[in-house]
mmCIF file of C-alpha atoms in Angstrom:
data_model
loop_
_atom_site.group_PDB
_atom_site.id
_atom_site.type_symbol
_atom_site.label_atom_id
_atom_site.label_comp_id
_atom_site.label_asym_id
_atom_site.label_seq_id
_atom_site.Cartn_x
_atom_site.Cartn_y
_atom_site.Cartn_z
ATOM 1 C CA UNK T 1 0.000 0.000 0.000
ATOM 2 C CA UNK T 2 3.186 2.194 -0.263
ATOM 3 C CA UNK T 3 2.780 3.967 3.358
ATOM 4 C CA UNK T 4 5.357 7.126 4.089
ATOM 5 C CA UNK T 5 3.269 8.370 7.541
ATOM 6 C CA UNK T 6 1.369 7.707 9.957
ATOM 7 C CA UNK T 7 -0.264 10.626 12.326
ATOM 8 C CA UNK T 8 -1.616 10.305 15.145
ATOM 9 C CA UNK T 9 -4.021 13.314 17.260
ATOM 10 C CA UNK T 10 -5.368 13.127 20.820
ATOM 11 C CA UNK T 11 -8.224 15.227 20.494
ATOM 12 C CA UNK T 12 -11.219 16.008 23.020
ATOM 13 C CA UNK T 13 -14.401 17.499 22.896
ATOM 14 C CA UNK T 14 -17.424 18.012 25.884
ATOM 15 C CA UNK T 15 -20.424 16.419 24.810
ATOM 16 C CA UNK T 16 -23.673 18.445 24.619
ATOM 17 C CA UNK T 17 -25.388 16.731 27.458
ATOM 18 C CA UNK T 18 -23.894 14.358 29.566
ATOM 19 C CA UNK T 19 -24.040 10.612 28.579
ATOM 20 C CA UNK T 20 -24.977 8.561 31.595
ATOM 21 C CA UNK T 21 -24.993 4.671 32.059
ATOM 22 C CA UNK T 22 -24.919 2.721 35.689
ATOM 23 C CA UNK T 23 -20.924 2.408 34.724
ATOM 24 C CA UNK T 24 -20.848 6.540 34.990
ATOM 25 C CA UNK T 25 -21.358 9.764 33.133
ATOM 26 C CA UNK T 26 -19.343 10.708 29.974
ATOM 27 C CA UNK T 27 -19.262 14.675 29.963
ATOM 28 C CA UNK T 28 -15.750 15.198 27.726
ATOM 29 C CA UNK T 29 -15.060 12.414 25.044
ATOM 30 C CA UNK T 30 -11.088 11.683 24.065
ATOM 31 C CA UNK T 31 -10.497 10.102 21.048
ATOM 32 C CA UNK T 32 -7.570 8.933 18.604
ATOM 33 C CA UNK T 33 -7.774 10.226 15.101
ATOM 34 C CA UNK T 34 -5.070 8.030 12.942
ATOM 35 C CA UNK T 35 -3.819 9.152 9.704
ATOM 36 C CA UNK T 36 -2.253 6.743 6.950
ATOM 37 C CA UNK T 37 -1.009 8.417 4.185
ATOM 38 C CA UNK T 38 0.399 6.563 0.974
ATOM 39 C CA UNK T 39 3.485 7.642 -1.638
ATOM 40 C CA UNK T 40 0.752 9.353 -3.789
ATOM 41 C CA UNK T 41 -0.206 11.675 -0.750
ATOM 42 C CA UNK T 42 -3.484 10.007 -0.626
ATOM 43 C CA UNK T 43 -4.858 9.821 3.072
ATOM 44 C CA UNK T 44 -7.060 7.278 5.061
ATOM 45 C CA UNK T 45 -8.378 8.520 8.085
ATOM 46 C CA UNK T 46 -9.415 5.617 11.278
ATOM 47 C CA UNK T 47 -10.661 6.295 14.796
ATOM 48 C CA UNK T 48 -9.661 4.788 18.061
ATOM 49 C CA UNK T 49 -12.238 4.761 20.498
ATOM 50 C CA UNK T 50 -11.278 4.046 23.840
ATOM 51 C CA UNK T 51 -12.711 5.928 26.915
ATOM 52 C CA UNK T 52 -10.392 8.102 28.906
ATOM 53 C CA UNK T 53 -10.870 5.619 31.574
ATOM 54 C CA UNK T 54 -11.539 1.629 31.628
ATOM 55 C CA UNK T 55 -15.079 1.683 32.315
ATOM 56 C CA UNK T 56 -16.233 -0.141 29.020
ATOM 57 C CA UNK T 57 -13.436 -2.424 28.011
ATOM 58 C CA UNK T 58 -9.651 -2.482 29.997
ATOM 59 C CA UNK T 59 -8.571 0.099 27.256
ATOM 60 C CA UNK T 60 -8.050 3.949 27.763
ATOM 61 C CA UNK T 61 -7.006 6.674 25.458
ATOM 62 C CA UNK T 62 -3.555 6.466 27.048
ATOM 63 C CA UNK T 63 -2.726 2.795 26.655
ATOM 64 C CA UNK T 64 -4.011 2.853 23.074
ATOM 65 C CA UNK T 65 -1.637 5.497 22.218
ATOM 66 C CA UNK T 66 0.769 3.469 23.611
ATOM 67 C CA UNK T 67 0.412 0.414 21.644
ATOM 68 C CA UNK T 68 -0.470 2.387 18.496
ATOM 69 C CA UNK T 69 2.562 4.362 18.855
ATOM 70 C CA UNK T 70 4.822 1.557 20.199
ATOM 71 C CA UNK T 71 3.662 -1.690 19.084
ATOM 72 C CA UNK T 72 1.444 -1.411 15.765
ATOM 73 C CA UNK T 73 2.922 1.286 14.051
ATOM 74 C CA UNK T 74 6.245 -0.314 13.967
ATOM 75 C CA UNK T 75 4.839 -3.461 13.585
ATOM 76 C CA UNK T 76 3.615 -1.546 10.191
ATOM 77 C CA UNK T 77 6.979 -0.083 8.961
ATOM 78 C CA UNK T 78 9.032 -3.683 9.693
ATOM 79 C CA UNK T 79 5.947 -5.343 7.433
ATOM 80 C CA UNK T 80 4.485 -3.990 4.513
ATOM 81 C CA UNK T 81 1.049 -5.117 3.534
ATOM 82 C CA UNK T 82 -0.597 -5.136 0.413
ATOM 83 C CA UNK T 83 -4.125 -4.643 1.040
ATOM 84 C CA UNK T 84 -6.214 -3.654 4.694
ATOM 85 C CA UNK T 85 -7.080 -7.522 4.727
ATOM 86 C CA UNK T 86 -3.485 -8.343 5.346
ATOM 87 C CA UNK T 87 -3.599 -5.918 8.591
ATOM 88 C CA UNK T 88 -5.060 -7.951 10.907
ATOM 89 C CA UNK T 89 -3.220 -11.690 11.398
ATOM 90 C CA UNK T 90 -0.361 -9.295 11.173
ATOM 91 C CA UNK T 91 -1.439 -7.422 14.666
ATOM 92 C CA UNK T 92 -2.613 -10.983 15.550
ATOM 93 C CA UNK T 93 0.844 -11.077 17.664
ATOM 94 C CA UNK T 94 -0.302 -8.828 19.982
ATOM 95 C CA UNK T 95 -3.318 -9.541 22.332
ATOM 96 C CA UNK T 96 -6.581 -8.134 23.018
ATOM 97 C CA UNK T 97 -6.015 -4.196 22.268
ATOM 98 C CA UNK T 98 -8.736 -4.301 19.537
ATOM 99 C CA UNK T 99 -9.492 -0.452 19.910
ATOM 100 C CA UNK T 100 -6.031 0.585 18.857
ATOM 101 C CA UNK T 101 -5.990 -2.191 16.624
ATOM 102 C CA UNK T 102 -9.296 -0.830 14.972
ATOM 103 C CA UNK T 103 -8.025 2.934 14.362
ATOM 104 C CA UNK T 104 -5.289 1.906 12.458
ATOM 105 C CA UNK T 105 -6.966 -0.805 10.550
ATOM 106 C CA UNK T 106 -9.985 1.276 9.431
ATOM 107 C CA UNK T 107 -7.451 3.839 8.242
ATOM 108 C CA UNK T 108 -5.980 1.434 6.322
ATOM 109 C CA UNK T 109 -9.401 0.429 4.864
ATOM 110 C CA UNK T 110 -10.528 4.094 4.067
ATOM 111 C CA UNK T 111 -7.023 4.441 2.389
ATOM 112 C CA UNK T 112 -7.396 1.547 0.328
ATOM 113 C CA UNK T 113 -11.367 2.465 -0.877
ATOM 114 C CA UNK T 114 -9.577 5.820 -2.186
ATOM 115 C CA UNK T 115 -6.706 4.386 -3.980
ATOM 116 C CA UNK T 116 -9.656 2.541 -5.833
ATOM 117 C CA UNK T 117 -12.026 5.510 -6.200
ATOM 118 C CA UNK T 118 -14.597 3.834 -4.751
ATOM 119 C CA UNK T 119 -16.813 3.913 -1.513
ATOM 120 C CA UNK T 120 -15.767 2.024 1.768
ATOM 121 C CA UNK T 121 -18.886 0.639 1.847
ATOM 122 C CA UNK T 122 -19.008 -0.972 -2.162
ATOM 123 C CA UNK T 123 -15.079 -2.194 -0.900
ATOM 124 C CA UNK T 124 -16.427 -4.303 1.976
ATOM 125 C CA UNK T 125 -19.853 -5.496 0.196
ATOM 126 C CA UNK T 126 -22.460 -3.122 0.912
ATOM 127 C CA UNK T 127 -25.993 -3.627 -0.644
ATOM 128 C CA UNK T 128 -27.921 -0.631 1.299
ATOM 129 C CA UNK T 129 -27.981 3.292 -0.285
ATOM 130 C CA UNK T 130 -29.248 4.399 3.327
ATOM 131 C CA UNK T 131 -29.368 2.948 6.813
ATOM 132 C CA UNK T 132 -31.867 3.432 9.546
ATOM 133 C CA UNK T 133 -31.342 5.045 12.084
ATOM 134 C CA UNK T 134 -31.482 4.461 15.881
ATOM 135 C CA UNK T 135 -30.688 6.318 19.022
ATOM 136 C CA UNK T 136 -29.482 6.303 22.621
ATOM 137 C CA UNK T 137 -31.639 7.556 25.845
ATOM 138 C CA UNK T 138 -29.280 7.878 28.111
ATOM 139 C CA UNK T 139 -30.471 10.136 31.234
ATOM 140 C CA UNK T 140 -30.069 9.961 34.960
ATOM 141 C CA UNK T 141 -34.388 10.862 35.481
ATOM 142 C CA UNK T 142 -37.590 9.537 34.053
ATOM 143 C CA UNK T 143 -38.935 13.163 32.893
ATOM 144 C CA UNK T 144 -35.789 13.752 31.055
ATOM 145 C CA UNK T 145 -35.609 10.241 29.005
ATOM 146 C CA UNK T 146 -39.114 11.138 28.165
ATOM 147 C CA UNK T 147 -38.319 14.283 26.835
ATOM 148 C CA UNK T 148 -35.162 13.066 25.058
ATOM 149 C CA UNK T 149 -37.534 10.158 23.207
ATOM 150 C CA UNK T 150 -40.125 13.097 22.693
ATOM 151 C CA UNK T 151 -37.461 14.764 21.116
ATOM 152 C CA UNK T 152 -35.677 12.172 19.175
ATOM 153 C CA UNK T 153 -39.380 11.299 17.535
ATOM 154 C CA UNK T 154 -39.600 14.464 15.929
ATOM 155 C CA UNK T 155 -36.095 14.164 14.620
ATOM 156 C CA UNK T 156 -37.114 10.858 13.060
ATOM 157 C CA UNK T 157 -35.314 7.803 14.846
ATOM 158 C CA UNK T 158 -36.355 4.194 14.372
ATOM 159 C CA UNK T 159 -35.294 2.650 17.662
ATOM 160 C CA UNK T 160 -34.864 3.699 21.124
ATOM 161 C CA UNK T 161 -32.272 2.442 23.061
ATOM 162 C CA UNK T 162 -32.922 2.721 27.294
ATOM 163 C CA UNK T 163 -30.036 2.320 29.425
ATOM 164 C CA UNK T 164 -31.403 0.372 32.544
ATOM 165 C CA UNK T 165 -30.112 -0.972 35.760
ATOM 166 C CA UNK T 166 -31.991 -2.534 38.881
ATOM 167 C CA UNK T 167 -32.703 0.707 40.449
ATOM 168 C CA UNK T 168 -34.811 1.864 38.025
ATOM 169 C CA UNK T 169 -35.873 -0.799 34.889
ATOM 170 C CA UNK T 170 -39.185 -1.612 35.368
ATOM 171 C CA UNK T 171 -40.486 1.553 36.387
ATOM 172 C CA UNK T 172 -39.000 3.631 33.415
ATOM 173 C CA UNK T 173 -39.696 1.102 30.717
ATOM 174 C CA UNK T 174 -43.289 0.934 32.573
ATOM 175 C CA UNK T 175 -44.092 4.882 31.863
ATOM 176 C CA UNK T 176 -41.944 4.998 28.696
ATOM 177 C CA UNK T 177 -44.740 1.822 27.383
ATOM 178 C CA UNK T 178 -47.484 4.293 28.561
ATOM 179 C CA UNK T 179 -46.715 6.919 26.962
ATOM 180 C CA UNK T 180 -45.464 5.316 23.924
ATOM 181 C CA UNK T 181 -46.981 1.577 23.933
ATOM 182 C CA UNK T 182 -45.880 0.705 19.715
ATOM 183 C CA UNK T 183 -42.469 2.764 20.009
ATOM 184 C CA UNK T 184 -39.480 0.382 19.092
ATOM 185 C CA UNK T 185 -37.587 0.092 22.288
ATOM 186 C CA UNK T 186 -34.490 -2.086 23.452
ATOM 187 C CA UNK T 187 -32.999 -1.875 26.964
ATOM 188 C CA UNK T 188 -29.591 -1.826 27.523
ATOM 189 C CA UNK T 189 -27.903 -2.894 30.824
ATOM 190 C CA UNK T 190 -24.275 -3.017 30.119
ATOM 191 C CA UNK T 191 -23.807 -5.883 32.620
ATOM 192 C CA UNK T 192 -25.706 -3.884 35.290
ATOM 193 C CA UNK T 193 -27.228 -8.056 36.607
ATOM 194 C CA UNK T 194 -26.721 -11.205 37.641
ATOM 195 C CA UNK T 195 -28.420 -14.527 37.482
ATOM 196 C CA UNK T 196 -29.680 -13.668 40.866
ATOM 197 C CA UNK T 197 -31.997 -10.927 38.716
ATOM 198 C CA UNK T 198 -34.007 -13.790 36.608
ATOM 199 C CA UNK T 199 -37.112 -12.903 38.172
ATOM 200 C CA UNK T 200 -36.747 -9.112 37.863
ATOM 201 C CA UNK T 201 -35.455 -9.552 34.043
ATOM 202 C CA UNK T 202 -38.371 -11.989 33.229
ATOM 203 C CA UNK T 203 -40.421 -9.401 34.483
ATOM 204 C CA UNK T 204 -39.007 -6.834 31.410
ATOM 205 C CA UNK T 205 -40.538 -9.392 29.351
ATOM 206 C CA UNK T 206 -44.032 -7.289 29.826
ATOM 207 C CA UNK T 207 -42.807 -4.506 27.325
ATOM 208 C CA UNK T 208 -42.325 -6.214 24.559
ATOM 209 C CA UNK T 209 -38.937 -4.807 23.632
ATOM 210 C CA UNK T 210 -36.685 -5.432 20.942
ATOM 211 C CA UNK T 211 -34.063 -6.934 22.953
ATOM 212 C CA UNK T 212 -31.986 -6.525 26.194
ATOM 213 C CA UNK T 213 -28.699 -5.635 25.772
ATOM 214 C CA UNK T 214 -25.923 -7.131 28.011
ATOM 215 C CA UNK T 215 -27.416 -8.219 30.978
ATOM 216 C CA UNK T 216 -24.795 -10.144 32.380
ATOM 217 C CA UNK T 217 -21.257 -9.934 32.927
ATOM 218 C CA UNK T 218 -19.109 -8.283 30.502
ATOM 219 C CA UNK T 219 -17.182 -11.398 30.072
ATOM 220 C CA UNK T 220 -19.812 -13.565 30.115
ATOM 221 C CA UNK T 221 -21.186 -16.152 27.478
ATOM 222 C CA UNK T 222 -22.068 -19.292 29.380
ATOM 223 C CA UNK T 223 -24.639 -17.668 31.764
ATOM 224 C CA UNK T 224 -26.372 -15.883 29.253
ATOM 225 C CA UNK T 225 -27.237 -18.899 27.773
ATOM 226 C CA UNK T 226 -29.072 -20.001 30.708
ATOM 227 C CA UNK T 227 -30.890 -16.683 30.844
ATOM 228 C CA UNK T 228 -32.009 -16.482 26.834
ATOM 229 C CA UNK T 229 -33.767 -20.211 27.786
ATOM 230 C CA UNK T 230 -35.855 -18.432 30.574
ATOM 231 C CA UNK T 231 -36.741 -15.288 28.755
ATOM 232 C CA UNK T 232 -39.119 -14.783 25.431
ATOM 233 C CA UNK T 233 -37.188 -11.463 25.106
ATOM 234 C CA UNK T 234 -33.887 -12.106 22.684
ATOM 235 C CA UNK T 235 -30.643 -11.619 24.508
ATOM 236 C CA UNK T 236 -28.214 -9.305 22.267
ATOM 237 C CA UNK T 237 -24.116 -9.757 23.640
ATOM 238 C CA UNK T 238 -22.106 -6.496 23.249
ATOM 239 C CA UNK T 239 -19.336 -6.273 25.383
ATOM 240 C CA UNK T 240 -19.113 -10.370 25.669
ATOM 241 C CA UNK T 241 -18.276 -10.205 22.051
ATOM 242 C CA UNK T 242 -14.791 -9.297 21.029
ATOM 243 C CA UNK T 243 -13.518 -11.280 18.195
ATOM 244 C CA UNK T 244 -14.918 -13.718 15.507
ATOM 245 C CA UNK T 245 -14.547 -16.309 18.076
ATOM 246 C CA UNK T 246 -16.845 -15.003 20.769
ATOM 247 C CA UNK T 247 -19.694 -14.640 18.158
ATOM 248 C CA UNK T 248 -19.259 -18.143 16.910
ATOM 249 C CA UNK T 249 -18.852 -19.602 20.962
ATOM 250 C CA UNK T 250 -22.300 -17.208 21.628
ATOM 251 C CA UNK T 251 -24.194 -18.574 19.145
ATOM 252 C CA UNK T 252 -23.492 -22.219 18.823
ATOM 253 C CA UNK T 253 -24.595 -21.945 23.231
ATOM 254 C CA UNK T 254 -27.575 -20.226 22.555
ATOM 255 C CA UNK T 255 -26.270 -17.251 24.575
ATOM 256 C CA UNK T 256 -27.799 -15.128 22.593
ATOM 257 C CA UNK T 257 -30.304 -14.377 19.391
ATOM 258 C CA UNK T 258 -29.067 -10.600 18.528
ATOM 259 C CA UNK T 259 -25.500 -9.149 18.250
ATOM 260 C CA UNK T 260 -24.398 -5.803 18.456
ATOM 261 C CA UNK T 261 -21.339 -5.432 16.192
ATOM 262 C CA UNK T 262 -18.694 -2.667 17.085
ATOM 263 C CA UNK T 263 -15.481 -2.948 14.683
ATOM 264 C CA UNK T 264 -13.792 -0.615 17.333
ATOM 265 C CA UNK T 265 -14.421 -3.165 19.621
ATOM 266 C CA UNK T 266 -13.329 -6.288 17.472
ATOM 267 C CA UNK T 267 -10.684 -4.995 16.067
ATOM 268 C CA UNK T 268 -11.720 -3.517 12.815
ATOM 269 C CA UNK T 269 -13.433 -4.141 9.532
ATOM 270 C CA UNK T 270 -11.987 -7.213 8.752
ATOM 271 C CA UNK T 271 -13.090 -9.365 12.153
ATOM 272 C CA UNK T 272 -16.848 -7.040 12.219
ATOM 273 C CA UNK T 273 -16.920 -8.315 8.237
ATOM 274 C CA UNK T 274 -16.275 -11.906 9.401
ATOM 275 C CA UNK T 275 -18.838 -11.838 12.676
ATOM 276 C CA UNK T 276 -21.398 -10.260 10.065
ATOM 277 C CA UNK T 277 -20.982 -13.253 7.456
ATOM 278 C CA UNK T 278 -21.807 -15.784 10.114
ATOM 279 C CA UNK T 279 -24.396 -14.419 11.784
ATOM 280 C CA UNK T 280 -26.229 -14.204 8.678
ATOM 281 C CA UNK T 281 -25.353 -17.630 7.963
ATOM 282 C CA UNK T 282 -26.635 -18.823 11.012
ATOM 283 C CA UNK T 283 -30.000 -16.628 10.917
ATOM 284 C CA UNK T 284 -28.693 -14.081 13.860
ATOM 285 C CA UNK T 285 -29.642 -11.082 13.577
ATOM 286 C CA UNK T 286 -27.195 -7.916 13.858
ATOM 287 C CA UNK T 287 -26.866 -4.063 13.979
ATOM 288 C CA UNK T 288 -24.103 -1.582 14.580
ATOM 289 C CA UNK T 289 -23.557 0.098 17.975
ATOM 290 C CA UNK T 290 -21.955 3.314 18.841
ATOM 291 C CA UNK T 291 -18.916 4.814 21.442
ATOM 292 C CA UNK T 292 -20.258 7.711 21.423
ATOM 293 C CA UNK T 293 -17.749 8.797 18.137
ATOM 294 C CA UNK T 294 -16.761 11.592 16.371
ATOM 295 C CA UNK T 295 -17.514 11.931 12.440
ATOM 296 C CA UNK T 296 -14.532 9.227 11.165
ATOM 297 C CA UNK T 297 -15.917 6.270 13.181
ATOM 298 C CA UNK T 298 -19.427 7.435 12.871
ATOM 299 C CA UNK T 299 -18.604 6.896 8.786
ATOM 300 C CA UNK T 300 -17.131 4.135 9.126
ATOM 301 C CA UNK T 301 -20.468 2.398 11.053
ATOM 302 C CA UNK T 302 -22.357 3.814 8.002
ATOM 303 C CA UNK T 303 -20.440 1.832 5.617
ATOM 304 C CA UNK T 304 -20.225 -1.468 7.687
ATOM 305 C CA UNK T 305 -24.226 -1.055 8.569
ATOM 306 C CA UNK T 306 -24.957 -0.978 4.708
ATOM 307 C CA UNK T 307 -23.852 -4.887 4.634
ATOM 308 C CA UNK T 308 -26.821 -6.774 4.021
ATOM 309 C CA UNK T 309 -27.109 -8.543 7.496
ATOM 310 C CA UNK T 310 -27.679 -5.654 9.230
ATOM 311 C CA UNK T 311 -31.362 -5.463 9.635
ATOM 312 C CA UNK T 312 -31.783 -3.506 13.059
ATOM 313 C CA UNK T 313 -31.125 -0.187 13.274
ATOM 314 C CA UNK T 314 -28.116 0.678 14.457
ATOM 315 C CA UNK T 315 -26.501 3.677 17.354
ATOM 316 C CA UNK T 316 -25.617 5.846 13.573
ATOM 317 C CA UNK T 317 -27.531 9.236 14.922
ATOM 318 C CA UNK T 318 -26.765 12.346 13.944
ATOM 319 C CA UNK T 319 -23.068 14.399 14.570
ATOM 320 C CA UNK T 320 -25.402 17.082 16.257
ATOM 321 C CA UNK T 321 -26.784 14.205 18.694
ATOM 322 C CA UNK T 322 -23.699 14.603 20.466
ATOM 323 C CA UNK T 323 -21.204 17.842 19.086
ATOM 324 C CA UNK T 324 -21.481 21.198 18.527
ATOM 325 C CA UNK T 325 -19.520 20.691 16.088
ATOM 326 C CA UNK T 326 -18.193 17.769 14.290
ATOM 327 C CA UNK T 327 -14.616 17.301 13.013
ATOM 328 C CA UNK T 328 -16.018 15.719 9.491
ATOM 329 C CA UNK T 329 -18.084 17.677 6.720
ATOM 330 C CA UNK T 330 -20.695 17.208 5.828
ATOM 331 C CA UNK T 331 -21.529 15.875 9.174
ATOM 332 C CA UNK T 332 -23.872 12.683 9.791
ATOM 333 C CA UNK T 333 -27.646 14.030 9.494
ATOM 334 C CA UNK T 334 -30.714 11.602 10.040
ATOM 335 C CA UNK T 335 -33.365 12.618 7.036
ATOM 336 C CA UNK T 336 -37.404 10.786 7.555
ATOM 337 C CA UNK T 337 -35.307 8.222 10.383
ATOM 338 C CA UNK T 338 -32.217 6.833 7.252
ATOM 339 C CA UNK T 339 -28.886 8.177 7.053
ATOM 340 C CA UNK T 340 -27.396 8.104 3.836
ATOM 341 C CA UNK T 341 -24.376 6.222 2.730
ATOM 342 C CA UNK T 342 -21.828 7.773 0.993
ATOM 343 C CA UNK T 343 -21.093 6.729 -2.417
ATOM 344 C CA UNK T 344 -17.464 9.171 -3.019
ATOM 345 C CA UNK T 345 -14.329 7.107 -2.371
ATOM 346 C CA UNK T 346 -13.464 6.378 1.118
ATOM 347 C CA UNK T 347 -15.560 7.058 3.989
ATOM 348 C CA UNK T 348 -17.071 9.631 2.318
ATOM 349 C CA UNK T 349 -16.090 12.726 3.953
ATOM 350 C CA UNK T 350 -13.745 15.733 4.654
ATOM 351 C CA UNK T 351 -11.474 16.224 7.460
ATOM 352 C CA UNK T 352 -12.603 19.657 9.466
ATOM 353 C CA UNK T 353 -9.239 20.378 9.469
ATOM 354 C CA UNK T 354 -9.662 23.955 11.611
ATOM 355 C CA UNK T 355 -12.317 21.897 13.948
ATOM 356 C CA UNK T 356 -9.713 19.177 14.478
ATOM 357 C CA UNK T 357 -6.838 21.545 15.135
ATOM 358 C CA UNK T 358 -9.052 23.300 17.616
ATOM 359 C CA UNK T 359 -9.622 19.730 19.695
ATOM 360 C CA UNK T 360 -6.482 18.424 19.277
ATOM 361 C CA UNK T 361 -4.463 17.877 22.710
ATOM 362 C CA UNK T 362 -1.556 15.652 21.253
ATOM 363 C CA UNK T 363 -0.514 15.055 17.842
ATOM 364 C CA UNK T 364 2.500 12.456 17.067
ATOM 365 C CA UNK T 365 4.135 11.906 13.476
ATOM 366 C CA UNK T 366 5.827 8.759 12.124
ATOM 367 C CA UNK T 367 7.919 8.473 8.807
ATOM 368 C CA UNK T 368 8.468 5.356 7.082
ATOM 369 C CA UNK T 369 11.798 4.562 6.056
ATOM 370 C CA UNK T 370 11.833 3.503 2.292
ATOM 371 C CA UNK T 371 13.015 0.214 1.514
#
């Protein structure tokens, strides 16, 4: 792929409104933007999406950078590849780290689209001109989730995702179902129960939701298979599901009937490709989830939720759900509840380059050597 640079920027930006879950609230988002660019000057642009802090997976912003900058990059220069497929069995050495992984790998994959003038999304197999649309209700009080879904309706969303926990599951979902008894709604726990819980999550079975996300461990896929058997709500894994591996374990249990597919949190296109393909072999549904991303991993999502297994809609809302202002243009805009996917080479956007130099915190350049 002829590679002279990699660049990498630390860049942070508050949120809107604060982004709460039972793990905490997310006011200020970090992120890693990566930059590949080729001997033509042609550039690829990935995102790493790690939290600041471990409260998701056991990566941060900081380690990430790390093994970006110490491990994969170099990794990179000592082994040329000649196409985005060849990227990851060659960061296979290295375990786990699939968000650092990701951001280099999807700028790899937007750099390679380019060099072919044509759109991530035709590169990987996409079959869809436009994707629905879904959102997150994340709020710490009943009267301001309704008002978020109030709001959200009139900005067209297809699904409704409620963060719930113990304290507060039934009797949210209870006066969200009054209030809006056909809306599409899933429930999200992000591991917030145990099996100790059965009764109390057999209970959630009254709202007829699209699914409950994560209810167990975070680690987990052996126990939710004994909950799916004991609930007529479908189980969908997200954090439990890290590689190709964990999807295939998952389903061949019956841990689950829905999976949420993150390529930040697989380690990039390639592995979110190969989850994809067997789940639709295998009749499991799937849909794309967010991390709460600026406009480069937000594109990305768009092209990987325009394969044809993905028949939920998926965490793609708008940039202005969560920025001021974005650091792509055009930014991500929901039109009648579909976002569109881009059909230009690569992702499909520009850089903001005045936006990104206003977030960025940290910005580190690496030359390749020419052989």
């Amino acid at each position: 792929m002829n590679i002279v640079n990699v660049n990498l920027k630390v860049i942070s930006m508050p949120l809107k409104s604060p982004f709460h879950t039972h793990l905490g609230t997310v006011t200020e988002r970090e992120g890693i933007i990566v930059e590949v660019t080729d001997s033509n000057g042609i550039s690829g642009f990935g995102e790493g999406v790690a939290f600041s802090t471990p409260w998701y997976t056991e990566e941060t912003v900081k380690t990430s950078l790390h093994i970006l900058s110490d491990i994969l990059i170099p990794l990179l220069m000592k082994t040329p590849i000649k196409q985005p497929e060849d990227a990851a069995p060659l960061f296979h050495s290295l375990k786990r780290n699939h968000m650092a992984k990701a951001g280099l790998e999807m700028a790899l994959w937007d750099l390679y689209a380019k060099r072919k003038s044509k759109s991530l999304a035709a590169v990987i197999g996409g079959t869809r001109g436009k994707v629905a649309s879904g959102v997150v209700v994340a709020a710490d009080s009943l009267i301001t989730c309704l008002n978020q879904i109030e709001k959200y309706i009139e900005e067209g969303y297809q699904r409704y995702k409620i963060k719930i926990n113990p304290r507060q599951d039934y009797s949210f979902l209870s006066e969200i179902r009054r209030h809006y008894p056909e809306l599409p709604i899933m429930a999200d726990a992000n591991s917030s129960y145990t099996l100790k819980d059965l009764d109390r999550l057999k209970a959630l079975d009254d709202f007829n939701l699209l699914m409950i996300e994560q209810p167990l461990a975070s680690d987990d896929i052996i126990e939710h298979s004994l909950l799916q058997k004991e609930l007529n709500t479908p189980i969908c894994l997200d954090e439990s599901i890290v590689s190709f591996e964990d999807a295939k374990n998952a389903i061949e249990l019956g841990s689950c009937q829905i999976i949420n597919i993150k390529a930040g949190r697989v380690g990039g296109l390639y592995e979110a490709k190969k989850i994809h393909d067997y789940c639709q072999a295998k009749g499991i549904a799937v849909w794309c989830g967010g991390m709460i991303e600026f406009g480069i991993s937000r594109a990305h999502n768009i092209a990987l939720a325009s394969l044809p297994g993905f028949t939920i809609p998926g965490d793609i809302s708008a940039s202005q759900r969560f920025w001021e202002e974005d650091i792509i243009t055009p930014e991500v805009t929901v039109e009648n509840g579909y976002v569109t996917v881009p059909d230009s080479p690569g992702i499909g956007v520009a850089i903001n380059e005045k936006r990104l130099k206003e977030t960025t915190l940290i910005e580190k350049s690496y030359r390749f050597l020419k052989k």
